[in-house]
């Protein structure tokens, strides 16, 4: 059991669906790191042999699965031939839920909200999109034997990228601009354009419930099976800015009298939550009387947090300097949610231009800088007017600091979660050294005490988690009142068994590769 990497197969006689098909982060980390990765040239072999993908023959992209592949693999205990998957119900665009869609056969459609589909495309357009994170479109590979090579490898073909079929809730509400974005060729040579479909094309009767999480567009799913309704929560919270969405989900799911609820349990150990409003107040308190530069470090794609810092920028008469990938995401979001500010019109937002060594920057990057040309600021602009900016940087952007050279006493506000593993602890160790080097004052930053990394008591409350705390999760379970509760996405699923005894809800803990019958 781990947090992240959800892949759940739902079978109802002949009909089959996946509930998310995510990238299993902690399992990856067991074997791999930044410079030790599965070999793209080996197709699916590494992932299957190392147990990172389930041994389900027939569900994967045929360009990564030539005739010999399955013969090379020792038959795993859970090997199965599986055909006619009706689709993947994707809950949101975090890679631990979406990443491994990259490997699925392109005939398998992805069901999601329009926002999730668009964010997945924006992430891929503007990111590195390694071969194991090509969710929306992918570069087909062909097994070829290069001249002089003794053995073949899966090499990227030059025939152009292929787009996956997405079926989105409320398809008819998409504007023409949104449709254009979906078809737009940003980084790929050629795209066989696939239209978007509606979720009612699914062989199951589906309900898509928008919920609140730390990325826009998250949803829970209701699936009508021959044994009754199954509800899958995805990741959710009640304490966020759009907590009313999660509350509405609970009410509507309750009305379906579900046979089963598959519920997340990331934060079962937390007793309380910090709200986004508290984040705003605490961060404003810290930034309000700051002199010099302010750097705000918050999770990627957390648009709510970006808007919180935008408000603080307005309140403190600073400019929020965002990176081009954030600008690209905001622009994409605005196609679907007109409440998202228009960068061109919003006087408190500017675009920070990173130093590049490429003569031919990526298409999306060029277009973004062109579109907001008048709003672009350079390191030297920030360097010479440090108290005018809140710079949206994370750990990965620190290498820009030698161009800025923050004044002593500048502030680094950390508005994200504590380290969860040794690699992240190592990153924090480096971050502290960067701050020390430039004389930056950290605020809300985890520090090492007696071997643990913790945020000092007086600097807490700068991060609202994307996940509901223990008492909220129990409330969700009790209100929806399924006959059976199946906890997922948790390191302590027994929390539910311990706390829901006598509630009339039957708790079934799932196992990896195991089956729960309902
Ligand atoms: Zn998530």
Short mmCIF file of C-alpha atoms and ligand atoms in Angstrom, two decimals:
data_model
loop_
_atom_site.label_atom_id
_atom_site.label_comp_id
_atom_site.label_asym_id
_atom_site.label_seq_id
_atom_site.Cartn_x
_atom_site.Cartn_y
_atom_site.Cartn_z
CA UNK A 1 0.00 0.00 0.00
CA UNK A 2 1.38 3.42 -0.86
CA UNK A 3 0.27 6.96 -1.49
CA UNK A 4 0.09 7.59 -5.19
CA UNK A 5 0.09 5.43 -8.24
CA UNK A 6 -3.59 4.57 -8.27
CA UNK A 7 -4.49 1.87 -10.81
CA UNK A 8 -7.79 0.16 -10.09
CA UNK A 9 -9.46 -2.26 -12.48
CA UNK A 10 -13.25 -2.47 -12.31
CA UNK A 11 -14.82 -5.54 -13.93
CA UNK A 12 -18.54 -6.09 -14.33
CA UNK A 13 -19.04 -9.23 -16.43
CA UNK A 14 -17.76 -8.24 -19.87
CA UNK A 15 -17.45 -4.53 -19.11
CA UNK A 16 -14.16 -3.21 -17.77
CA UNK A 17 -12.81 0.17 -16.73
CA UNK A 18 -9.69 1.48 -15.07
CA UNK A 19 -10.11 3.98 -12.25
CA UNK A 20 -7.03 6.18 -12.79
CA UNK A 21 -3.82 4.76 -14.22
CA UNK A 22 -1.09 6.59 -12.33
CA UNK A 23 2.64 6.71 -12.06
CA UNK A 24 3.75 4.78 -8.92
CA UNK A 25 6.23 7.30 -7.48
CA UNK A 26 7.43 5.45 -4.40
CA UNK A 27 7.85 2.18 -6.27
CA UNK A 28 9.87 3.98 -8.95
CA UNK A 29 12.08 5.45 -6.27
CA UNK A 30 12.80 1.98 -4.91
CA UNK A 31 14.72 1.16 -8.09
CA UNK A 32 15.25 4.36 -10.01
CA UNK A 33 16.36 7.98 -9.61
CA UNK A 34 17.08 10.93 -11.85
CA UNK A 35 20.05 9.33 -13.59
CA UNK A 36 18.89 5.72 -13.41
CA UNK A 37 15.68 5.36 -15.36
CA UNK A 38 13.70 2.70 -17.23
CA UNK A 39 15.17 2.49 -20.75
CA UNK A 40 12.82 3.96 -23.36
CA UNK A 41 14.59 1.75 -25.94
CA UNK A 42 13.44 -1.37 -24.05
CA UNK A 43 9.76 -0.52 -24.53
CA UNK A 44 7.66 -1.97 -21.72
CA UNK A 45 10.19 -4.60 -20.67
CA UNK A 46 11.81 -2.70 -17.78
CA UNK A 47 8.49 -1.56 -16.35
CA UNK A 48 6.95 -5.02 -16.47
CA UNK A 49 9.97 -6.89 -15.12
CA UNK A 50 10.48 -4.38 -12.29
CA UNK A 51 6.80 -4.60 -11.34
CA UNK A 52 5.98 -0.96 -12.18
CA UNK A 53 3.24 -1.93 -14.62
CA UNK A 54 0.69 -4.72 -14.11
CA UNK A 55 1.14 -7.89 -16.16
CA UNK A 56 -1.98 -7.41 -18.24
CA UNK A 57 -1.38 -8.47 -21.79
CA UNK A 58 -3.49 -6.67 -24.35
CA UNK A 59 -3.96 -3.28 -22.67
CA UNK A 60 -0.74 -1.58 -23.75
CA UNK A 61 0.34 0.39 -26.80
CA UNK A 62 1.14 -2.05 -29.58
CA UNK A 63 4.15 0.03 -30.70
CA UNK A 64 5.79 -0.77 -27.31
CA UNK A 65 4.68 -4.38 -27.23
CA UNK A 66 5.87 -6.36 -30.22
CA UNK A 67 5.37 -10.10 -30.51
CA UNK A 68 8.44 -11.12 -28.53
CA UNK A 69 7.89 -8.98 -25.45
CA UNK A 70 5.68 -11.24 -23.37
CA UNK A 71 7.81 -14.30 -24.20
CA UNK A 72 10.84 -12.55 -22.70
CA UNK A 73 9.10 -12.07 -19.39
CA UNK A 74 8.88 -14.76 -16.81
CA UNK A 75 5.18 -15.39 -16.42
CA UNK A 76 4.14 -13.43 -13.36
CA UNK A 77 1.64 -14.94 -10.97
CA UNK A 78 -0.85 -12.24 -11.86
CA UNK A 79 -0.31 -12.34 -15.61
CA UNK A 80 -3.60 -12.11 -17.46
CA UNK A 81 -4.82 -11.46 -20.95
CA UNK A 82 -7.22 -8.58 -20.79
CA UNK A 83 -9.08 -7.12 -23.71
CA UNK A 84 -11.81 -4.62 -24.48
CA UNK A 85 -11.11 -2.11 -21.73
CA UNK A 86 -13.90 0.47 -21.94
CA UNK A 87 -11.74 3.36 -20.76
CA UNK A 88 -9.92 5.05 -17.90
CA UNK A 89 -11.91 7.22 -15.51
CA UNK A 90 -9.32 9.86 -14.67
CA UNK A 91 -9.98 11.88 -11.51
CA UNK A 92 -7.38 14.65 -11.95
CA UNK A 93 -4.17 15.60 -13.71
CA UNK A 94 -1.64 14.74 -10.97
CA UNK A 95 0.79 12.24 -12.47
CA UNK A 96 0.30 9.68 -9.70
CA UNK A 97 -3.21 9.33 -11.15
CA UNK A 98 -2.59 9.99 -14.84
CA UNK A 99 1.07 9.27 -15.71
CA UNK A 100 0.92 5.67 -16.89
CA UNK A 101 -1.93 6.38 -19.27
CA UNK A 102 1.10 7.00 -21.53
CA UNK A 103 1.49 3.25 -21.96
CA UNK A 104 -2.12 2.29 -22.58
CA UNK A 105 -3.35 1.32 -25.99
CA UNK A 106 -4.55 4.45 -27.73
CA UNK A 107 -7.94 2.84 -28.45
CA UNK A 108 -8.71 3.06 -24.73
CA UNK A 109 -10.45 6.40 -24.20
CA UNK A 110 -9.83 8.61 -21.15
CA UNK A 111 -12.87 10.01 -19.32
CA UNK A 112 -12.29 13.21 -17.35
CA UNK A 113 -13.46 16.76 -16.79
CA UNK A 114 -12.52 19.18 -19.57
CA UNK A 115 -10.25 21.02 -17.12
CA UNK A 116 -8.32 17.83 -16.33
CA UNK A 117 -7.89 17.02 -20.04
CA UNK A 118 -6.68 20.55 -20.77
CA UNK A 119 -4.30 20.68 -17.81
CA UNK A 120 -2.87 17.30 -18.85
CA UNK A 121 -2.20 18.76 -22.30
CA UNK A 122 -0.75 22.00 -20.89
CA UNK A 123 1.61 19.99 -18.63
CA UNK A 124 2.76 17.94 -21.59
CA UNK A 125 3.05 20.90 -23.97
CA UNK A 126 5.17 22.87 -21.52
CA UNK A 127 7.11 20.10 -19.80
CA UNK A 128 9.77 17.55 -20.50
CA UNK A 129 7.21 14.78 -21.09
CA UNK A 130 9.47 11.76 -20.77
CA UNK A 131 8.26 8.62 -22.49
CA UNK A 132 6.50 7.54 -19.30
CA UNK A 133 4.54 10.79 -18.91
CA UNK A 134 3.01 11.30 -22.38
CA UNK A 135 -0.59 11.36 -21.24
CA UNK A 136 -2.35 13.33 -23.99
CA UNK A 137 -0.28 12.49 -27.03
CA UNK A 138 2.74 10.30 -27.63
CA UNK A 139 5.52 9.67 -30.05
CA UNK A 140 5.05 6.16 -31.43
CA UNK A 141 8.09 3.91 -31.34
CA UNK A 142 9.06 1.11 -33.64
CA UNK A 143 11.31 -1.83 -32.90
CA UNK A 144 14.18 -1.36 -35.27
CA UNK A 145 17.65 -2.72 -35.64
CA UNK A 146 20.01 0.16 -36.32
CA UNK A 147 22.81 -0.37 -38.83
CA UNK A 148 25.75 -2.08 -37.13
CA UNK A 149 23.67 -2.96 -34.06
CA UNK A 150 23.15 -6.60 -33.17
CA UNK A 151 19.84 -6.13 -31.41
CA UNK A 152 16.75 -4.07 -32.04
CA UNK A 153 15.41 -1.31 -29.82
CA UNK A 154 12.23 0.72 -29.59
CA UNK A 155 13.20 3.94 -31.30
CA UNK A 156 11.03 7.03 -31.77
CA UNK A 157 9.42 6.92 -35.19
CA UNK A 158 9.30 9.96 -37.43
CA UNK A 159 5.67 9.44 -38.43
CA UNK A 160 4.39 12.19 -36.09
CA UNK A 161 2.72 12.10 -32.69
CA UNK A 162 -0.59 10.48 -31.94
CA UNK A 163 -3.26 11.95 -29.72
CA UNK A 164 -5.28 9.98 -27.23
CA UNK A 165 -9.07 10.09 -27.28
CA UNK A 166 -10.50 12.04 -24.34
CA UNK A 167 -14.20 12.03 -23.45
CA UNK A 168 -15.05 14.99 -21.26
CA UNK A 169 -17.98 15.87 -19.02
CA UNK A 170 -20.16 18.69 -20.39
CA UNK A 171 -18.44 18.52 -23.77
CA UNK A 172 -21.04 20.82 -25.35
CA UNK A 173 -19.95 23.75 -23.16
CA UNK A 174 -16.52 24.05 -24.75
CA UNK A 175 -15.92 27.27 -26.66
CA UNK A 176 -14.30 27.47 -30.07
CA UNK A 177 -11.07 28.77 -28.49
CA UNK A 178 -10.98 25.75 -26.22
CA UNK A 179 -11.49 23.38 -29.16
CA UNK A 180 -8.65 25.09 -31.01
CA UNK A 181 -6.29 24.67 -28.06
CA UNK A 182 -7.02 20.93 -27.99
CA UNK A 183 -6.09 20.55 -31.64
CA UNK A 184 -3.14 22.92 -31.52
CA UNK A 185 0.23 21.54 -32.44
CA UNK A 186 2.65 22.81 -29.86
CA UNK A 187 5.66 20.57 -29.63
CA UNK A 188 4.90 17.70 -31.95
CA UNK A 189 5.71 17.50 -35.61
CA UNK A 190 2.34 16.29 -36.71
CA UNK A 191 -0.79 15.23 -34.93
CA UNK A 192 -3.60 13.02 -36.16
CA UNK A 193 -6.17 15.28 -34.67
CA UNK A 194 -8.66 13.48 -32.46
CA UNK A 195 -11.84 15.17 -31.52
CA UNK A 196 -13.08 15.30 -27.97
CA UNK A 197 -16.10 13.17 -27.11
CA UNK A 198 -18.64 13.24 -24.33
CA UNK A 199 -18.61 10.90 -21.31
CA UNK A 200 -22.01 9.47 -22.28
CA UNK A 201 -20.20 7.40 -24.93
CA UNK A 202 -19.19 5.02 -22.09
CA UNK A 203 -20.86 1.59 -21.82
CA UNK A 204 -21.43 2.29 -18.10
CA UNK A 205 -23.84 4.88 -16.81
CA UNK A 206 -21.44 7.43 -15.27
CA UNK A 207 -21.73 10.38 -12.91
CA UNK A 208 -18.92 12.90 -12.80
CA UNK A 209 -18.84 14.87 -9.51
CA UNK A 210 -16.51 17.89 -9.39
CA UNK A 211 -14.58 17.95 -6.08
CA UNK A 212 -11.98 20.24 -4.52
CA UNK A 213 -8.31 19.25 -4.58
CA UNK A 214 -4.95 21.04 -5.00
CA UNK A 215 -5.29 21.07 -8.78
CA UNK A 216 -8.28 22.45 -10.70
CA UNK A 217 -10.68 20.12 -12.48
CA UNK A 218 -10.59 17.24 -9.96
CA UNK A 219 -13.63 14.96 -9.84
CA UNK A 220 -15.00 11.86 -8.19
CA UNK A 221 -16.80 9.24 -10.26
CA UNK A 222 -20.01 7.29 -9.83
CA UNK A 223 -20.31 4.10 -11.90
CA UNK A 224 -23.57 2.16 -12.12
CA UNK A 225 -22.64 -1.52 -12.06
CA UNK A 226 -24.86 -4.60 -12.04
CA UNK A 227 -24.30 -4.73 -8.23
CA UNK A 228 -25.26 -1.10 -7.68
CA UNK A 229 -23.39 2.21 -7.67
CA UNK A 230 -19.67 2.31 -7.06
CA UNK A 231 -18.21 5.66 -6.02
CA UNK A 232 -14.53 6.49 -6.50
CA UNK A 233 -13.42 9.62 -4.63
CA UNK A 234 -10.07 10.33 -6.30
CA UNK A 235 -8.22 12.89 -4.12
CA UNK A 236 -10.33 15.45 -2.32
CA UNK A 237 -10.66 17.90 0.55
CA UNK A 238 -13.43 19.79 2.31
CA UNK A 239 -11.33 22.70 3.62
CA UNK A 240 -10.23 24.30 0.32
CA UNK A 241 -11.57 27.29 -1.56
CA UNK A 242 -14.02 25.11 -3.45
CA UNK A 243 -14.95 22.84 -0.54
CA UNK A 244 -18.60 23.36 -1.51
CA UNK A 245 -17.96 21.12 -4.56
CA UNK A 246 -16.86 18.25 -2.30
CA UNK A 247 -19.90 18.85 -0.06
CA UNK A 248 -22.22 18.67 -3.09
CA UNK A 249 -20.49 15.46 -4.16
CA UNK A 250 -21.18 13.92 -0.74
CA UNK A 251 -24.87 14.83 -0.93
CA UNK A 252 -25.33 13.48 -4.44
CA UNK A 253 -23.33 10.31 -3.85
CA UNK A 254 -25.42 9.63 -0.72
CA UNK A 255 -28.58 9.78 -2.81
CA UNK A 256 -27.30 6.95 -5.01
CA UNK A 257 -27.15 4.59 -1.95
CA UNK A 258 -23.82 3.23 -3.17
CA UNK A 259 -22.91 -0.40 -2.93
CA UNK A 260 -19.25 0.58 -2.50
CA UNK A 261 -17.05 3.62 -1.94
CA UNK A 262 -13.39 3.65 -2.93
CA UNK A 263 -12.01 6.43 -0.72
CA UNK A 264 -8.56 8.03 -0.49
CA UNK A 265 -6.72 8.23 2.84
CA UNK A 266 -3.58 10.29 2.30
CA UNK A 267 -3.92 12.43 5.43
CA UNK A 268 -5.69 10.03 7.80
CA UNK A 269 -3.13 10.99 10.48
CA UNK A 270 -3.91 14.72 10.42
CA UNK A 271 -6.40 15.99 12.99
CA UNK A 272 -6.99 19.44 11.47
CA UNK A 273 -6.52 21.39 8.25
CA UNK A 274 -5.13 24.77 7.30
CA UNK A 275 -7.51 26.66 5.00
CA UNK A 276 -6.46 28.69 1.97
CA UNK A 277 -7.74 31.82 3.76
CA UNK A 278 -5.30 31.12 6.64
CA UNK A 279 -2.51 30.64 4.10
CA UNK A 280 -3.39 34.06 2.70
CA UNK A 281 -3.38 35.72 6.13
CA UNK A 282 -0.17 34.06 7.32
CA UNK A 283 1.72 34.71 4.09
CA UNK A 284 0.50 38.31 3.99
CA UNK A 285 1.73 38.74 7.57
CA UNK A 286 5.18 37.50 6.58
CA UNK A 287 5.42 39.40 3.29
CA UNK A 288 3.70 42.61 4.41
CA UNK A 289 6.73 44.07 6.15
CA UNK A 290 9.41 42.32 4.08
CA UNK A 291 12.13 44.44 2.58
CA UNK A 292 13.96 43.28 -0.51
CA UNK A 293 12.94 40.43 -2.77
CA UNK A 294 10.24 37.91 -1.85
CA UNK A 295 10.37 34.41 -3.32
CA UNK A 296 7.20 32.31 -3.02
CA UNK A 297 7.66 28.55 -3.31
CA UNK A 298 4.39 26.64 -3.79
CA UNK A 299 3.34 23.41 -5.56
CA UNK A 300 3.21 23.36 -9.35
CA UNK A 301 -0.32 23.52 -10.83
CA UNK A 302 -1.84 24.68 -7.53
CA UNK A 303 -3.76 27.51 -9.17
CA UNK A 304 -5.56 28.40 -5.92
CA UNK A 305 -2.21 29.07 -4.26
CA UNK A 306 -1.00 31.11 -7.22
CA UNK A 307 -4.15 33.25 -6.92
CA UNK A 308 -3.55 33.61 -3.16
CA UNK A 309 -0.08 35.03 -3.85
CA UNK A 310 -1.52 37.21 -6.62
CA UNK A 311 -3.85 38.79 -4.05
CA UNK A 312 -0.91 39.31 -1.68
CA UNK A 313 1.05 40.94 -4.53
CA UNK A 314 -1.85 43.36 -5.08
CA UNK A 315 -2.13 44.04 -1.32
CA UNK A 316 1.60 44.72 -0.92
CA UNK A 317 1.93 46.69 -4.18
CA UNK A 318 4.34 44.18 -5.63
CA UNK A 319 4.27 42.35 -8.97
CA UNK A 320 3.85 38.60 -9.04
CA UNK A 321 6.55 37.32 -11.40
CA UNK A 322 5.48 33.93 -12.74
CA UNK A 323 7.33 31.46 -14.94
CA UNK A 324 6.19 30.81 -18.52
CA UNK A 325 4.84 27.35 -17.66
CA UNK A 326 2.54 28.94 -15.07
CA UNK A 327 1.45 31.55 -17.62
CA UNK A 328 0.70 28.78 -20.10
CA UNK A 329 -1.38 26.95 -17.49
CA UNK A 330 -3.33 30.09 -16.50
CA UNK A 331 -4.03 30.85 -20.13
CA UNK A 332 -5.25 27.28 -20.68
CA UNK A 333 -7.46 27.41 -17.58
CA UNK A 334 -9.01 30.66 -18.72
CA UNK A 335 -10.35 28.90 -21.82
CA UNK A 336 -12.63 26.95 -19.48
CA UNK A 337 -12.99 29.23 -16.45
CA UNK A 338 -13.44 32.89 -17.32
CA UNK A 339 -12.86 33.85 -13.64
CA UNK A 340 -9.16 33.09 -14.04
CA UNK A 341 -7.37 36.43 -14.53
CA UNK A 342 -6.23 37.42 -17.99
CA UNK A 343 -2.46 37.89 -17.76
CA UNK A 344 -2.52 40.60 -20.43
CA UNK A 345 -5.03 42.65 -18.39
CA UNK A 346 -3.84 41.91 -14.85
CA UNK A 347 -1.43 44.64 -13.86
CA UNK A 348 -0.06 42.70 -10.85
CA UNK A 349 1.28 39.80 -12.99
CA UNK A 350 4.52 39.85 -14.97
CA UNK A 351 6.38 37.05 -16.70
CA UNK A 352 9.91 36.13 -15.62
CA UNK A 353 12.19 35.19 -18.51
CA UNK A 354 14.63 32.44 -17.66
CA UNK A 355 18.11 32.27 -19.11
CA UNK A 356 18.20 29.90 -22.07
CA UNK A 357 21.07 28.41 -23.99
CA UNK A 358 18.94 27.33 -26.92
CA UNK A 359 18.78 29.18 -30.21
CA UNK A 360 15.48 27.48 -30.94
CA UNK A 361 13.34 27.48 -27.80
CA UNK A 362 10.26 25.28 -27.76
CA UNK A 363 7.22 26.52 -29.71
CA UNK A 364 5.00 26.98 -26.66
CA UNK A 365 7.70 29.02 -24.92
CA UNK A 366 8.29 31.29 -27.90
CA UNK A 367 4.57 31.84 -28.30
CA UNK A 368 4.09 32.60 -24.61
CA UNK A 369 6.86 35.22 -24.52
CA UNK A 370 5.59 36.75 -27.77
CA UNK A 371 2.03 36.96 -26.52
CA UNK A 372 2.99 38.75 -23.29
CA UNK A 373 6.03 40.59 -24.65
CA UNK A 374 5.27 43.84 -22.81
CA UNK A 375 5.00 41.96 -19.48
CA UNK A 376 8.30 40.12 -19.62
CA UNK A 377 10.85 40.96 -16.91
CA UNK A 378 14.45 39.87 -16.89
CA UNK A 379 16.73 38.89 -14.01
CA UNK A 380 18.34 42.33 -14.16
CA UNK A 381 14.95 44.05 -13.78
CA UNK A 382 14.27 41.99 -10.67
CA UNK A 383 17.83 42.52 -9.41
CA UNK A 384 17.60 46.29 -9.59
CA UNK A 385 14.08 46.61 -8.09
CA UNK A 386 13.97 43.73 -5.64
CA UNK A 387 11.27 45.09 -3.34
CA UNK A 388 8.86 45.36 -6.29
CA UNK A 389 8.48 41.62 -6.82
CA UNK A 390 7.15 38.34 -5.48
CA UNK A 391 9.00 35.79 -7.54
CA UNK A 392 7.27 32.40 -8.00
CA UNK A 393 10.22 30.03 -7.82
CA UNK A 394 10.58 26.52 -6.48
CA UNK A 395 13.68 24.57 -5.50
CA UNK A 396 14.23 23.72 -9.18
CA UNK A 397 14.53 27.38 -10.18
CA UNK A 398 17.18 28.35 -7.62
CA UNK A 399 19.87 28.23 -10.30
CA UNK A 400 18.49 31.55 -11.61
CA UNK A 401 19.58 33.29 -8.38
CA UNK A 402 23.18 34.09 -9.45
CA UNK A 403 21.63 36.37 -12.11
CA UNK A 404 19.49 38.14 -9.49
CA UNK A 405 21.74 38.11 -6.41
CA UNK A 406 19.03 38.81 -3.82
CA UNK A 407 19.80 41.50 -1.27
CA UNK A 408 20.60 40.30 2.24
CA UNK A 409 17.40 40.06 4.24
CA UNK A 410 15.25 39.05 1.28
CA UNK A 411 12.53 36.51 2.08
CA UNK A 412 11.91 32.93 0.91
CA UNK A 413 8.32 31.93 1.75
CA UNK A 414 7.78 28.18 1.69
CA UNK A 415 4.15 27.31 1.00
CA UNK A 416 4.27 23.60 0.27
CA UNK A 417 4.47 20.26 2.07
CA UNK A 418 7.28 18.86 4.23
CA UNK A 419 9.75 16.35 2.77
CA UNK A 420 8.36 12.82 2.48
CA UNK A 421 11.51 10.91 1.59
CA UNK A 422 15.29 11.03 1.78
CA UNK A 423 15.72 12.58 -1.67
CA UNK A 424 13.43 15.45 -0.73
CA UNK A 425 15.29 15.88 2.58
CA UNK A 426 18.49 16.18 0.57
CA UNK A 427 16.83 18.89 -1.55
CA UNK A 428 15.91 20.80 1.61
CA UNK A 429 19.47 20.49 2.84
CA UNK A 430 20.57 22.12 -0.45
CA UNK A 431 17.83 24.74 -0.27
CA UNK A 432 19.05 25.82 3.17
CA UNK A 433 22.54 26.22 1.76
CA UNK A 434 21.24 28.39 -1.12
CA UNK A 435 19.43 30.62 1.35
CA UNK A 436 22.50 30.90 3.54
CA UNK A 437 24.68 31.71 0.53
CA UNK A 438 22.51 34.65 -0.48
CA UNK A 439 21.56 35.73 3.03
CA UNK A 440 17.89 34.95 2.36
CA UNK A 441 15.54 34.57 5.32
CA UNK A 442 13.39 31.44 5.11
CA UNK A 443 9.80 31.47 6.37
CA UNK A 444 7.63 28.37 6.78
CA UNK A 445 10.60 26.23 5.82
CA UNK A 446 11.09 22.76 7.34
CA UNK A 447 14.27 22.60 9.44
CA UNK A 448 16.06 19.55 10.74
CA UNK A 449 15.57 18.88 14.44
CA UNK A 450 16.63 15.60 16.08
CA UNK A 451 16.69 13.90 12.70
CA UNK A 452 13.19 15.08 11.70
CA UNK A 453 12.32 17.81 9.24
CA UNK A 454 9.67 20.06 10.71
CA UNK A 455 8.28 23.52 10.12
CA UNK A 456 8.86 25.70 13.25
CA UNK A 457 5.63 26.07 15.25
CA UNK A 458 5.44 29.86 14.84
CA UNK A 459 5.83 29.61 11.05
CA UNK A 460 3.16 26.97 10.40
CA UNK A 461 -0.04 27.55 8.44
CA UNK A 462 1.43 28.45 5.06
CA UNK A 463 0.16 25.40 3.20
CA UNK A 464 -3.38 24.09 2.72
CA UNK A 465 -3.12 20.41 1.86
CA UNK A 466 -4.96 18.96 -1.14
CA UNK A 467 -6.23 16.12 1.03
CA UNK A 468 -8.93 15.96 3.70
CA UNK A 469 -7.76 15.27 7.28
CA UNK A 470 -8.79 12.18 9.27
CA UNK A 471 -12.00 13.56 10.85
CA UNK A 472 -13.14 14.92 7.45
CA UNK A 473 -12.51 11.57 5.76
CA UNK A 474 -14.61 9.82 8.42
CA UNK A 475 -17.37 12.36 7.86
CA UNK A 476 -17.29 11.66 4.12
CA UNK A 477 -17.50 7.89 4.73
CA UNK A 478 -20.31 8.22 7.30
CA UNK A 479 -22.38 10.59 5.20
CA UNK A 480 -22.11 8.67 1.94
CA UNK A 481 -22.73 5.45 3.93
CA UNK A 482 -21.74 2.82 1.38
CA UNK A 483 -22.32 -0.84 2.18
CA UNK A 484 -18.61 -1.43 1.59
CA UNK A 485 -15.70 0.98 1.97
CA UNK A 486 -12.45 0.28 0.12
CA UNK A 487 -9.62 2.58 1.30
CA UNK A 488 -6.90 3.44 -1.25
CA UNK A 489 -4.05 5.96 -1.61
CA UNK A 490 -3.07 5.56 2.02
CA UNK A 491 -0.20 4.33 4.15
CA UNK A 492 -2.60 3.55 6.99
CA UNK A 493 -5.81 2.12 5.52
CA UNK A 494 -6.51 0.39 8.85
CA UNK A 495 -7.46 3.87 10.12
CA UNK A 496 -10.89 3.22 8.62
CA UNK A 497 -11.25 -0.20 10.25
CA UNK A 498 -10.23 1.30 13.61
CA UNK A 499 -12.63 4.25 13.39
CA UNK A 500 -15.68 2.98 11.56
CA UNK A 501 -16.35 -0.12 13.66
CA UNK A 502 -20.05 -0.43 14.47
CA UNK A 503 -21.03 2.08 11.78
CA UNK A 504 -22.58 -0.62 9.63
CA UNK A 505 -20.03 0.01 6.89
CA UNK A 506 -18.02 -3.02 5.88
CA UNK A 507 -14.33 -2.10 5.41
CA UNK A 508 -12.34 -4.15 2.90
CA UNK A 509 -8.63 -3.43 2.62
CA UNK A 510 -7.39 -4.04 -0.92
CA UNK A 511 -4.07 -5.73 -1.71
CA UNK A 512 -1.77 -5.19 -4.67
CA UNK A 513 -2.88 -7.41 -7.57
CA UNK A 514 -5.68 -8.70 -5.33
CA UNK A 515 -9.41 -8.67 -6.01
CA UNK A 516 -12.30 -7.30 -3.98
CA UNK A 517 -15.65 -8.78 -4.92
CA UNK A 518 -18.80 -6.74 -4.36
ZN1 LIG B 1 -3.74 14.48 -6.34
#
